[in-house]
């Protein structure tokens, strides 16, 4: 469990936490298999209203397959990259990995972050350990409407 620190709002719990408990789901979209992995509980993270920017990191597989799923070699490498990114971003509570979607020769990681500039700096540091250029592209979107609602997550 990760502890996100004391809250200024007295209506919040004393400490903000999220677990490393994940759900997994397999399905099919347009005739191709899908894999979805997401954190089970993040409601109290979003209630802080601090994580207002959604960042998507999309990895396009180098070893394309008819199934749209990565090769074992590429999957192992993506896991190493993901661990480096998540360990760095969540250590300082700058960002939280919410879900991962794999389909049609791509994997997309969905993060919410406090600061896009902070995210960028930490991400660049985390990726500097990998010698090769990674086949990723990144999009950023401000998402205050989703984050500031009290909907179940």
Coordinates of N, CA and C in Angstrom, one line a residue, residues 59-61 69-85 102 106-107 109 130 135:
X59 N 2.8 2.5 -26.6 CA 3.9 1.8 -27.1 C 3.4 1.0 -28.3
X60 N 4.0 1.3 -29.5 CA 3.7 0.5 -30.7 C 4.6 -0.7 -30.8
X61 N 4.1 -1.9 -30.8 CA 5.0 -3.1 -30.8 C 5.8 -3.1 -32.1
X69 N -1.1 -9.0 -30.0 CA -0.5 -9.1 -28.7 C 1.0 -9.1 -28.9
X70 N 1.7 -8.6 -27.8 CA 3.2 -8.5 -28.0 C 3.9 -9.9 -27.9
X71 N 5.1 -10.0 -28.5 CA 5.9 -11.2 -28.3 C 6.3 -11.3 -26.9
X72 N 6.7 -12.5 -26.5 CA 7.2 -12.7 -25.1 C 8.4 -11.8 -24.8
X73 N 9.3 -11.6 -25.8 CA 10.5 -10.8 -25.6 C 10.1 -9.3 -25.4
X74 N 9.2 -8.8 -26.3 CA 8.8 -7.4 -26.2 C 8.0 -7.2 -24.9
X75 N 7.1 -8.2 -24.5 CA 6.4 -8.1 -23.3 C 7.3 -8.0 -22.1
X76 N 8.3 -8.8 -22.0 CA 9.3 -8.7 -20.9 C 10.0 -7.4 -20.9
X77 N 10.3 -6.8 -22.0 CA 11.0 -5.6 -22.0 C 10.0 -4.4 -21.6
X78 N 8.8 -4.5 -22.1 CA 7.8 -3.5 -21.7 C 7.6 -3.5 -20.2
X79 N 7.6 -4.7 -19.6 CA 7.5 -4.8 -18.1 C 8.6 -4.1 -17.4
X80 N 9.8 -4.3 -17.9 CA 11.0 -3.6 -17.3 C 10.8 -2.1 -17.4
X81 N 10.4 -1.6 -18.5 CA 10.2 -0.2 -18.7 C 9.1 0.3 -17.8
X82 N 7.9 -0.4 -17.8 CA 6.8 0.0 -16.9 C 7.3 0.1 -15.5
X83 N 8.0 -0.9 -15.0 CA 8.4 -0.9 -13.6 C 9.3 0.3 -13.3
X84 N 10.2 0.6 -14.2 CA 11.1 1.8 -14.0 C 10.3 3.1 -14.0
X85 N 9.3 3.2 -14.9 CA 8.5 4.4 -14.9 C 7.6 4.5 -13.6
X102 N -4.0 -3.2 -23.6 CA -3.2 -3.8 -24.7 C -4.2 -4.3 -25.7
X106 N -0.5 -2.5 -29.8 CA -0.1 -1.4 -28.9 C -0.5 -1.7 -27.4
X107 N 0.3 -1.0 -26.6 CA 0.0 -1.0 -25.1 C -0.1 0.4 -24.7
X109 N -0.5 3.0 -21.4 CA -0.5 3.2 -19.9 C -1.2 4.5 -19.7
X130 N 17.6 3.1 -20.2 CA 17.4 2.3 -21.4 C 18.2 2.9 -22.6
X135 N 9.7 2.8 -28.6 CA 8.7 3.1 -29.6 C 7.4 3.6 -29.0

